[in-house]
PDB file of C-alpha atoms in Angstrom:
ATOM      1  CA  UNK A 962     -42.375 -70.173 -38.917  1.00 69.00           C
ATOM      2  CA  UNK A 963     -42.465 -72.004 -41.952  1.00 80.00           C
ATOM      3  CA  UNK A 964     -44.260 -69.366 -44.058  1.00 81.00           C
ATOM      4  CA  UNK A 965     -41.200 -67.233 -42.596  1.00 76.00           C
ATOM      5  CA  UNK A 966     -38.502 -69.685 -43.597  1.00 80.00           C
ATOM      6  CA  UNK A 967     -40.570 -69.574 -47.068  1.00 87.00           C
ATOM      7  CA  UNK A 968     -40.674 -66.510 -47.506  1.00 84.00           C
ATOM      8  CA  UNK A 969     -36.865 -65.969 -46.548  1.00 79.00           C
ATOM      9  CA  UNK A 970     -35.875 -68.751 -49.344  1.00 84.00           C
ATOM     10  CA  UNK A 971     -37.744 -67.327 -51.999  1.00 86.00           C
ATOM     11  CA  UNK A 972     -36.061 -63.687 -51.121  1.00 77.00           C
ATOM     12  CA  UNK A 973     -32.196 -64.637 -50.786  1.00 79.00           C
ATOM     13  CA  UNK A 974     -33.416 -66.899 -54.980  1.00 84.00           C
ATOM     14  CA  UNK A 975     -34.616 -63.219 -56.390  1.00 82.00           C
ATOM     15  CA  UNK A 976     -31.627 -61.700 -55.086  1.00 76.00           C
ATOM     16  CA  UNK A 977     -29.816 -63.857 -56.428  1.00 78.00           C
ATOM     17  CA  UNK A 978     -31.276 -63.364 -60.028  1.00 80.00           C
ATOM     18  CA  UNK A 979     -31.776 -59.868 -60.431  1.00 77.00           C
ATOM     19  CA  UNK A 980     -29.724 -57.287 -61.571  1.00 79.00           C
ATOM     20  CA  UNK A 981     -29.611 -55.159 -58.776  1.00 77.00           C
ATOM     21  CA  UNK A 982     -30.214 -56.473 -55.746  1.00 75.00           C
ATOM     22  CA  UNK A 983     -32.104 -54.857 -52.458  1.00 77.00           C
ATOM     23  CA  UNK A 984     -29.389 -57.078 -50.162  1.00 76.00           C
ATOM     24  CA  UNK A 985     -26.294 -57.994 -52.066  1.00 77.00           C
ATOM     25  CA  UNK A 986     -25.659 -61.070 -51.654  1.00 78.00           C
ATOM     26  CA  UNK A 987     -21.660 -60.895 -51.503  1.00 79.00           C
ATOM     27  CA  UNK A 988     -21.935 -58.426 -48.391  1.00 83.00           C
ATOM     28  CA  UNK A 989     -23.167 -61.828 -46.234  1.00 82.00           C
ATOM     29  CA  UNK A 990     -19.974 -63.565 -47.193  1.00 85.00           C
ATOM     30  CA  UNK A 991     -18.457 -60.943 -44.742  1.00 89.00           C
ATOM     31  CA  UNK A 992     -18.191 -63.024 -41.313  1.00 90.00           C
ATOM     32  CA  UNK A 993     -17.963 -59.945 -39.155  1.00 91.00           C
ATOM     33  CA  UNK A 994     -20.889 -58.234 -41.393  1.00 91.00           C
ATOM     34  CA  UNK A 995     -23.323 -61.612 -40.994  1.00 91.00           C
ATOM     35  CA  UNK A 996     -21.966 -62.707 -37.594  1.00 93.00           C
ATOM     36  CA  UNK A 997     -23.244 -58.767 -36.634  1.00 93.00           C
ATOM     37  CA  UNK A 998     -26.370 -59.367 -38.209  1.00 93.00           C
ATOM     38  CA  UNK A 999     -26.871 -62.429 -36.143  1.00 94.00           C
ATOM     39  CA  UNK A1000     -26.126 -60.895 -33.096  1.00 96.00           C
ATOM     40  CA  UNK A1001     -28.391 -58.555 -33.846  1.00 95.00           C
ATOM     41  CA  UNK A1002     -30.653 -61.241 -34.172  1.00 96.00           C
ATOM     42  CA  UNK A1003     -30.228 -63.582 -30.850  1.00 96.00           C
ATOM     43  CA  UNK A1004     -30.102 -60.488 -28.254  1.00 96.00           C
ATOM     44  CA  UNK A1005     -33.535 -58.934 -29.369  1.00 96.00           C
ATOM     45  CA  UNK A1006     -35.158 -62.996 -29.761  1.00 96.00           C
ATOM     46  CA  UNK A1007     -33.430 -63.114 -25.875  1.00 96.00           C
ATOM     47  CA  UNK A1008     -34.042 -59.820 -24.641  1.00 96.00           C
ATOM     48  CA  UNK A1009     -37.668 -58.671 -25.750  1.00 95.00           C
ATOM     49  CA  UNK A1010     -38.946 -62.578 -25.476  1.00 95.00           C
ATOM     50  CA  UNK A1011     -37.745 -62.388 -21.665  1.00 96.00           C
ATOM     51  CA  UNK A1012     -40.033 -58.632 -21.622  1.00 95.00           C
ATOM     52  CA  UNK A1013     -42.797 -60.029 -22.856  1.00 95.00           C
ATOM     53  CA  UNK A1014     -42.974 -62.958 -20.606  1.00 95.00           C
ATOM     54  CA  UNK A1015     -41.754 -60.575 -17.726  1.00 95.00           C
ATOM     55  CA  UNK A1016     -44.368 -58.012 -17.892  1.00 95.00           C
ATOM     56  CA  UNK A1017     -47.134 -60.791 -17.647  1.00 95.00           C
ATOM     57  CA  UNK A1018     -45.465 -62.547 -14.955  1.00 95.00           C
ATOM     58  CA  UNK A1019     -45.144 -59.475 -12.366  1.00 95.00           C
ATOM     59  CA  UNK A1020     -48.891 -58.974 -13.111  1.00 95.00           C
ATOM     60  CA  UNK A1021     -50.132 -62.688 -13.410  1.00 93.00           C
ATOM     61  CA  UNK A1022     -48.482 -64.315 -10.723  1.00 93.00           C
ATOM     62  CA  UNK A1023     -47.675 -61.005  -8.471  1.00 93.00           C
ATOM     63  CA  UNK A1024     -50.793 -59.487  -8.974  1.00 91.00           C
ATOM     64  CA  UNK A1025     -49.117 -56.090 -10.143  1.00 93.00           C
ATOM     65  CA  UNK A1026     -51.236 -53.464 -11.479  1.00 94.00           C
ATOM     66  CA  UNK A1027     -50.216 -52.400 -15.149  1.00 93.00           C
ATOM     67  CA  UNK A1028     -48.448 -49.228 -14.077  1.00 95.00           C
ATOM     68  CA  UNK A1029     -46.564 -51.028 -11.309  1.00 95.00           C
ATOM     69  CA  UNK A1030     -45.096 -53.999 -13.761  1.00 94.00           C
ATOM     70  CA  UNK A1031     -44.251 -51.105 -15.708  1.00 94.00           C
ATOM     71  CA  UNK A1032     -42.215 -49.211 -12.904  1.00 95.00           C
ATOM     72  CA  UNK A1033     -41.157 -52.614 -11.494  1.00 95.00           C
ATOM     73  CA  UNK A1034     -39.239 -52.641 -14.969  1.00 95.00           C
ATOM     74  CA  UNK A1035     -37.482 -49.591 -14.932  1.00 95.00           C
ATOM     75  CA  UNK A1036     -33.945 -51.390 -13.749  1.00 94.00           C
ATOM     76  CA  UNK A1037     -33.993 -52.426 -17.369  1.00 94.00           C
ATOM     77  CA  UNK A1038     -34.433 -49.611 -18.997  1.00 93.00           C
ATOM     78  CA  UNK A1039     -32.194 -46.990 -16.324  1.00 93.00           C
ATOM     79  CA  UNK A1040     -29.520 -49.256 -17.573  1.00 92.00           C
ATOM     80  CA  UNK A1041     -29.648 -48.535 -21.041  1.00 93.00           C
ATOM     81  CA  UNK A1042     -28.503 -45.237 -21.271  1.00 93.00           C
ATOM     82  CA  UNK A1043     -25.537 -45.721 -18.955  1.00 94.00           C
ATOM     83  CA  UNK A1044     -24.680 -49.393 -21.437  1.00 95.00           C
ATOM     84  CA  UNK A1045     -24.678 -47.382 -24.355  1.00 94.00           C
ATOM     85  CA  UNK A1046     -22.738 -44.561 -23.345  1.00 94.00           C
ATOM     86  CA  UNK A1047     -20.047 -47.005 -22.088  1.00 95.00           C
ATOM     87  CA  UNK A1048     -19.971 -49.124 -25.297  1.00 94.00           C
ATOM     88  CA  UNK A1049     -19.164 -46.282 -27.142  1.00 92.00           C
ATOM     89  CA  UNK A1050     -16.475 -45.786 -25.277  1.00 93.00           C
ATOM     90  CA  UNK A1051     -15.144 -48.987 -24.934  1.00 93.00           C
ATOM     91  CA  UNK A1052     -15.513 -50.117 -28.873  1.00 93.00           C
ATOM     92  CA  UNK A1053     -13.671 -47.016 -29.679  1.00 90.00           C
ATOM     93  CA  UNK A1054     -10.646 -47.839 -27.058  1.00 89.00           C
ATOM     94  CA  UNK A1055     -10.737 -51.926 -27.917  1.00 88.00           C
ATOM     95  CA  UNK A1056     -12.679 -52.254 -30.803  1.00 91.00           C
ATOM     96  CA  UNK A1057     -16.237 -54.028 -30.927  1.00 94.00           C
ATOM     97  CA  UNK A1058     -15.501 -57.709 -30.026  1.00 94.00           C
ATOM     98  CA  UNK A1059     -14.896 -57.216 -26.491  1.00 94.00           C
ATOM     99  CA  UNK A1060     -17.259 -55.332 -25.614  1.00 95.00           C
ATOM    100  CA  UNK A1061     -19.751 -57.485 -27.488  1.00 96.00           C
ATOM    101  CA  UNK A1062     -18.265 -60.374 -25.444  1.00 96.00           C
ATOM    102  CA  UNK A1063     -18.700 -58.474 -22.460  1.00 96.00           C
ATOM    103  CA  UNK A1064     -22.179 -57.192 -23.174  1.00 96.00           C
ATOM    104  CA  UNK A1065     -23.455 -60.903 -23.963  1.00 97.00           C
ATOM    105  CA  UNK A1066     -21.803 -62.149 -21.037  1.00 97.00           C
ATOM    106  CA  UNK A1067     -23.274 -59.706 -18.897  1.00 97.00           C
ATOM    107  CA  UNK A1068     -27.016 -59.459 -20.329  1.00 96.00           C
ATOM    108  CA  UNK A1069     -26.873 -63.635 -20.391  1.00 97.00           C
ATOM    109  CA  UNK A1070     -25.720 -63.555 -16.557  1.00 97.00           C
ATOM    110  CA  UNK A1071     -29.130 -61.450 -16.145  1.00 96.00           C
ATOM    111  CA  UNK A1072     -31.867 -63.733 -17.633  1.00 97.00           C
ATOM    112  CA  UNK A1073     -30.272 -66.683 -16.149  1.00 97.00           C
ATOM    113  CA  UNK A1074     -30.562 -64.716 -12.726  1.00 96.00           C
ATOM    114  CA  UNK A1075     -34.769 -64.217 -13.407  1.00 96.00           C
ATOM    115  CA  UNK A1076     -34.555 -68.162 -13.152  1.00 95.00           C
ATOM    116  CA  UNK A1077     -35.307 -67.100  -9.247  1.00 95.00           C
ATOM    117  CA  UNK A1078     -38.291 -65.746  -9.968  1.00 93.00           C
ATOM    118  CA  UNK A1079     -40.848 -67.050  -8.574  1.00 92.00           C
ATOM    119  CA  UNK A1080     -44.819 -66.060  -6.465  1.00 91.00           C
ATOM    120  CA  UNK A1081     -42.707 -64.915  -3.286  1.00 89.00           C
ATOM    121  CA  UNK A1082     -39.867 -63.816  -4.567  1.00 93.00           C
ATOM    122  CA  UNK A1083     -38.453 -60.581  -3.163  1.00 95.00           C
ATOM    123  CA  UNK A1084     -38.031 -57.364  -5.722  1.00 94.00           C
ATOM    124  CA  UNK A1085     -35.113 -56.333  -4.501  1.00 95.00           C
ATOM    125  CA  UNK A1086     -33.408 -59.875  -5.474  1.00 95.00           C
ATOM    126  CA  UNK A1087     -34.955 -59.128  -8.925  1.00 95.00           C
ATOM    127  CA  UNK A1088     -33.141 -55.756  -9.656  1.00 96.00           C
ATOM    128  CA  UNK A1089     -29.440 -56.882 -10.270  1.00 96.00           C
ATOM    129  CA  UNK A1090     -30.871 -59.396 -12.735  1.00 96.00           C
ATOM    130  CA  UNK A1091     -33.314 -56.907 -14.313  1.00 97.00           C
ATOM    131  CA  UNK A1092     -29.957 -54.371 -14.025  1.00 96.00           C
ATOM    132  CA  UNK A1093     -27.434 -57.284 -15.644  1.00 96.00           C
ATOM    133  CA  UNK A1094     -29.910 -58.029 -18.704  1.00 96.00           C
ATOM    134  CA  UNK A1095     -30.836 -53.976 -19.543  1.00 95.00           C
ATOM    135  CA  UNK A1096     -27.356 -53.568 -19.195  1.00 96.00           C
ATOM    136  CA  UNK A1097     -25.973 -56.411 -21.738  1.00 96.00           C
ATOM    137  CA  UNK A1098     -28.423 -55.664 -24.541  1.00 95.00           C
ATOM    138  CA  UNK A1099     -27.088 -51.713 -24.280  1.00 95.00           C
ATOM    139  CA  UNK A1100     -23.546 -52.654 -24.305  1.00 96.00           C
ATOM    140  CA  UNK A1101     -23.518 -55.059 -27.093  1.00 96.00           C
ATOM    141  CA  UNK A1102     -26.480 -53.531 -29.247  1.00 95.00           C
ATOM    142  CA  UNK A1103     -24.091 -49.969 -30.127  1.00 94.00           C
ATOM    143  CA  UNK A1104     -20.405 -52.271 -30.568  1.00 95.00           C
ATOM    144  CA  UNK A1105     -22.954 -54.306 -32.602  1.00 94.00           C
ATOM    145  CA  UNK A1106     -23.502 -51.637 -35.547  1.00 94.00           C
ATOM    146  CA  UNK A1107     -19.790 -50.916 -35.271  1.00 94.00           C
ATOM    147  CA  UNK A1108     -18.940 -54.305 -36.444  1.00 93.00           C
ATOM    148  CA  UNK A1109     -21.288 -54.762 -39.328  1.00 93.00           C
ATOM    149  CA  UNK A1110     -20.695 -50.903 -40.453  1.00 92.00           C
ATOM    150  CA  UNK A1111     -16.798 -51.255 -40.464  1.00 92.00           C
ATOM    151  CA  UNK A1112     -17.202 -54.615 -42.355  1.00 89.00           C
ATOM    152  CA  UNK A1113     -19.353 -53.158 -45.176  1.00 89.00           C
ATOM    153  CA  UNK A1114     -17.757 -51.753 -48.176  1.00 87.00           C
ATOM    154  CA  UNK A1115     -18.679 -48.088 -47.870  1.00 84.00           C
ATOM    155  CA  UNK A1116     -20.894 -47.660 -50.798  1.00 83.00           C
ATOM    156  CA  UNK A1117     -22.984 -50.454 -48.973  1.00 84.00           C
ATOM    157  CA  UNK A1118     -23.524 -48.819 -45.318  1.00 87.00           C
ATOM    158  CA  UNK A1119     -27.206 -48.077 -46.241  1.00 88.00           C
ATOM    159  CA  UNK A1120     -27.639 -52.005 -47.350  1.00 88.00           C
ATOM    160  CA  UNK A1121     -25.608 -53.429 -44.275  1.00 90.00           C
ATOM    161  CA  UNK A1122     -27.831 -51.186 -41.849  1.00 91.00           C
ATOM    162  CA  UNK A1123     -30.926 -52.415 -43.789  1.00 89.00           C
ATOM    163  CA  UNK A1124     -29.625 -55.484 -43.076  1.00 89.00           C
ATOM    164  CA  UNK A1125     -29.124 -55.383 -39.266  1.00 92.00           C
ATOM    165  CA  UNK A1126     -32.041 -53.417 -38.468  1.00 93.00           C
ATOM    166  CA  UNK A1127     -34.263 -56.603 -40.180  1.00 91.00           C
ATOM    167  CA  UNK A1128     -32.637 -58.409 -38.406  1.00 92.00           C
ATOM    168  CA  UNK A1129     -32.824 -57.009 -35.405  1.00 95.00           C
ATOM    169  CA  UNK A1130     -37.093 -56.859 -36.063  1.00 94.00           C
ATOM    170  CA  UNK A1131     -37.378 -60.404 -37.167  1.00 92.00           C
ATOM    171  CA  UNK A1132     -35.614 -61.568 -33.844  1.00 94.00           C
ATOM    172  CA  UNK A1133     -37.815 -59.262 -31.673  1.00 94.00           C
ATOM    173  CA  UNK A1134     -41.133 -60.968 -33.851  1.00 93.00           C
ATOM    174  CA  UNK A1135     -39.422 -64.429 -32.945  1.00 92.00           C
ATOM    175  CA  UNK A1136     -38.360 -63.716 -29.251  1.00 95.00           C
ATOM    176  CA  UNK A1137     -42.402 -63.074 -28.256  1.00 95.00           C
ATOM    177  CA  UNK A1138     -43.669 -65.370 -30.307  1.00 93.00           C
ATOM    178  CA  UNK A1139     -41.667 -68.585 -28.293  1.00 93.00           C
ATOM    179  CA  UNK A1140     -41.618 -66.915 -25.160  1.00 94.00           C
ATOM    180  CA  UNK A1141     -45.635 -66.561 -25.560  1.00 93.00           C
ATOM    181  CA  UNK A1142     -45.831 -70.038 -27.231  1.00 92.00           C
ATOM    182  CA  UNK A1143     -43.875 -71.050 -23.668  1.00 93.00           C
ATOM    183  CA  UNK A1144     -46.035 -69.392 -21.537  1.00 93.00           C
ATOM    184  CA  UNK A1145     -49.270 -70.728 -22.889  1.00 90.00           C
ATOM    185  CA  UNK A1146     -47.979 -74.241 -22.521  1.00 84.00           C
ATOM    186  CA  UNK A1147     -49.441 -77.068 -20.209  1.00 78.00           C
ATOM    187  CA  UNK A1148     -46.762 -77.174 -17.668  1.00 79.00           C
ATOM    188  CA  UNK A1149     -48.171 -74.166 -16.474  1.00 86.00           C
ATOM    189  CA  UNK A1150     -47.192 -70.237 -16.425  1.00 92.00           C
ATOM    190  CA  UNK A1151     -44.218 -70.553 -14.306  1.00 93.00           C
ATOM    191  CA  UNK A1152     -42.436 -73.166 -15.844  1.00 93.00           C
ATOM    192  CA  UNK A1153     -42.905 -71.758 -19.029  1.00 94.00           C
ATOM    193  CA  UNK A1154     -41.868 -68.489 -17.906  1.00 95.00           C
ATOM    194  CA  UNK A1155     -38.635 -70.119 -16.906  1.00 95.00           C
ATOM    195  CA  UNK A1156     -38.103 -71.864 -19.619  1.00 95.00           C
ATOM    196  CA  UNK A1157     -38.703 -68.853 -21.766  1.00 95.00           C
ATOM    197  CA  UNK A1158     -36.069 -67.364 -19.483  1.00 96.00           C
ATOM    198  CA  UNK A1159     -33.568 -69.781 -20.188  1.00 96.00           C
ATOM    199  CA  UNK A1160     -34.139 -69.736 -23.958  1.00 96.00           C
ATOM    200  CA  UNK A1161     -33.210 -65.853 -23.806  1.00 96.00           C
ATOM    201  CA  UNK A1162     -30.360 -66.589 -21.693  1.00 96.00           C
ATOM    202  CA  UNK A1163     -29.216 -69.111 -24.214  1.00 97.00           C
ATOM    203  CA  UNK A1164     -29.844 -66.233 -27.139  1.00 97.00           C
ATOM    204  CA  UNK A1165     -27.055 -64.563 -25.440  1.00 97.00           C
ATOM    205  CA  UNK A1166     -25.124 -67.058 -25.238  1.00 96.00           C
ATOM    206  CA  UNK A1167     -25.108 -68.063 -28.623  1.00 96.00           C
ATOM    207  CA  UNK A1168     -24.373 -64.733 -29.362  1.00 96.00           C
ATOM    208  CA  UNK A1169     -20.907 -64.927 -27.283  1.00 96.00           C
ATOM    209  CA  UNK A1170     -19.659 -67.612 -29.675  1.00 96.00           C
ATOM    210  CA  UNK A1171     -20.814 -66.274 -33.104  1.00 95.00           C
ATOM    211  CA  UNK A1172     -19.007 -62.782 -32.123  1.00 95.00           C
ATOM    212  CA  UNK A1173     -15.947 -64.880 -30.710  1.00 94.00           C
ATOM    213  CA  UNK A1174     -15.797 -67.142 -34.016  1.00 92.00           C
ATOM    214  CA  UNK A1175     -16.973 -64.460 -37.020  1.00 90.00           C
ATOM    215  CA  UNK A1176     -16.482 -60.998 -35.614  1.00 91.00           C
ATOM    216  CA  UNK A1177     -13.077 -59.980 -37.164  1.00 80.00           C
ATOM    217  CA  UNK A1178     -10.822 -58.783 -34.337  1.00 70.00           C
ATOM    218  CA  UNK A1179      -7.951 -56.483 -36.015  1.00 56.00           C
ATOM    219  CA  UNK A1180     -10.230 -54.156 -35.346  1.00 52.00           C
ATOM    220  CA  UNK A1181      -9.041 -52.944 -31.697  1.00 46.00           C
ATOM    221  CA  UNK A1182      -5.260 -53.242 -33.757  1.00 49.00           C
ATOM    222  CA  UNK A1183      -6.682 -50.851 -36.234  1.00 54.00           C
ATOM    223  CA  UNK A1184      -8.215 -48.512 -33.793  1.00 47.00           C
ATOM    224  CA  UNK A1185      -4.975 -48.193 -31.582  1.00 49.00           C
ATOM    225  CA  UNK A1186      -3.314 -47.613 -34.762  1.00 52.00           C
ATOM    226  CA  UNK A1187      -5.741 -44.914 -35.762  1.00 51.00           C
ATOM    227  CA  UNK A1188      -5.407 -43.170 -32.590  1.00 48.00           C
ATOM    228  CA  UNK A1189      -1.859 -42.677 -32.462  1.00 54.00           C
ATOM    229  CA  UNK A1190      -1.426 -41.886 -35.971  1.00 59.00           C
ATOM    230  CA  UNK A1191      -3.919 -39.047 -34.940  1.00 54.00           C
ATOM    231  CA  UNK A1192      -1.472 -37.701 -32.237  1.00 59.00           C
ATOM    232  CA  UNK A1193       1.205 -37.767 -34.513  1.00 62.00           C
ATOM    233  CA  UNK A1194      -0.008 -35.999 -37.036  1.00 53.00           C
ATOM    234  CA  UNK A1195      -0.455 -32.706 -35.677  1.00 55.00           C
ATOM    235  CA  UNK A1196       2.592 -33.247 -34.057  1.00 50.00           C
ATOM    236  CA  UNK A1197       4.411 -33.134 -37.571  1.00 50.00           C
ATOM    237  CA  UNK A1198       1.805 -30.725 -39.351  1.00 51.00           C
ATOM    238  CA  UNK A1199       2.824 -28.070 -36.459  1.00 53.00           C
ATOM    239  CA  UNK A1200       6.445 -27.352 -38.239  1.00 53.00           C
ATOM    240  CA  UNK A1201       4.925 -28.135 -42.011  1.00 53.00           C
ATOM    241  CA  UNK A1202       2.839 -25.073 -41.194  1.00 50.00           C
ATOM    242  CA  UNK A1203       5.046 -22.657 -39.828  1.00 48.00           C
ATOM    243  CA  UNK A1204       7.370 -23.598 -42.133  1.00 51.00           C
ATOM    244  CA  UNK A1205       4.886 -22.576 -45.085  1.00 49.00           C
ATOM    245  CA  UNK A1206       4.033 -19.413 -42.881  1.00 49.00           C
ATOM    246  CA  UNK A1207       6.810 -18.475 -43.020  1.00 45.00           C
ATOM    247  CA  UNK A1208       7.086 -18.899 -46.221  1.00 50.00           C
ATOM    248  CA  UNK A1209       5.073 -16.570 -47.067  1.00 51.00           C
ATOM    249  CA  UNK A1210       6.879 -13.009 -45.832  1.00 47.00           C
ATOM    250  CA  UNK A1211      10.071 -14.237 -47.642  1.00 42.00           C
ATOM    251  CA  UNK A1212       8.535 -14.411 -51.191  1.00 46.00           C
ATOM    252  CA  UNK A1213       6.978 -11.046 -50.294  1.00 46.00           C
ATOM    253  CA  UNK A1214      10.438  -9.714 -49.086  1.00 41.00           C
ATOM    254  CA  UNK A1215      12.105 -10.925 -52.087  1.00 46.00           C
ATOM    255  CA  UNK A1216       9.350  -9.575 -54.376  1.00 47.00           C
TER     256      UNK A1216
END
């Protein structure tokens, strides 16, 4: 971690000083742009920490084989599909801060429901959880992109998604490496497990108040906006054209 932080330093100083930069520096004086970022961030740390330590847990202490921890997993992943088609719909409707906010709120509500987990625990009271958590990362991770694309200037969308992406891999890279740091400890594999459970809970929470302080929300204003300047305008292009259809047979007549 402290090579990281290093490392990190010594980037954002060359950036700085060169001529042209890889990241531009300005774009993270964006709140909605570096609060995305961030986002991106805390729900992979909380979110593939709480998989790692999950997939040893339903084989270490419920003596699953590999392939059933795998299938015992799919309520994470069968909600991902379903999330993301739903964000899409709902950032377009109220713009990308709600449904963040919702999609934290919901995938934090899961990991702090795996607290139950425990030798005898029933599956079937680890589903909704497993369901809540797939669910959250799906609906924030697409409203996510939305934010931090709108917020870049357009001739740096490849730089802002750069940006996110790295992000996004630097918080998966930190997620495992405390939830497995947690795991190994002395209090033993469960209480490390939860405690690696809460810390990905808490990921998401954090994540609820960056997007609630940074992420800029005019954007559901602008979208509404947007969508019924789209209805009008074909209204009003309908007698623009057959005016200039018309238009057309007259100078022909008169010619």
């Amino acid at each position: 971690l402290i090579v990281a932080a290093l490392a990190a330093a010594a980037f954002v100083l060359v950036q700085h000083r060169v001529r042209s930069p890889m990241l531009p520096l300005s774009l993270l004086r964006r709140p909605t742009l570096s609060a995305g970022s961030l986002v991106g961030l805390l729900i992979n740390l909380g979110f593939y920490g709480q998989l790692f330590a999950y997939s040893l847990y339903l084989q270490q202490v419920r003596v699953d084989s590999p392939l059933i921890a795998g299938l015992s997993l799919l309520p994470e992943a069968c909600a991902v599909p379903v999330a993301s088609v739903l964000s899409g719909r709902l950032t377009s409707h109220g713009g990308p801060r709600r449904t963040m906010v919702a999609g934290l709120s919901l995938g934090s509500a899961g990991l702090f429901g795996l607290l139950v987990s425990g030798p005898g625990t029933p599956y079937w009271v680890l589903v909704l959880p497993m369901l809540a958590a797939g669910a959250g990362m799906a609906l924030t991770m697409p409203a996510a992109t939305t934010a931090v694309m709108d917020a870049a200037p357009a001739s740096r969308g490849g730089a802002a998604a750069g940006l996110l992406n790295t992000a996004r891999q630097v918080g998966s890279a930190l997620g495992v490496a405390v939830a497995g740091s947690l795991l190994a400890s002395r209090a033993g594999f469960l209480p490390g497990l939860h405690l690696a459970l809460a810390v990905s809970g808490a990921a998401f929470l954090a994540g609820v108040l960056v997007t609630l302080a940074a992420v800029d929300r005019v954007r559901a204003d602008r979208v509404r906006a947007d969508r019924v300047r789209a209805h009008r305008e074909p209204a009003e292009a309908g007698p623009a054209r057959m005016d200039h259809e018309l238009a057309g047979p007259v100078r022909r007549y008169r010619r």
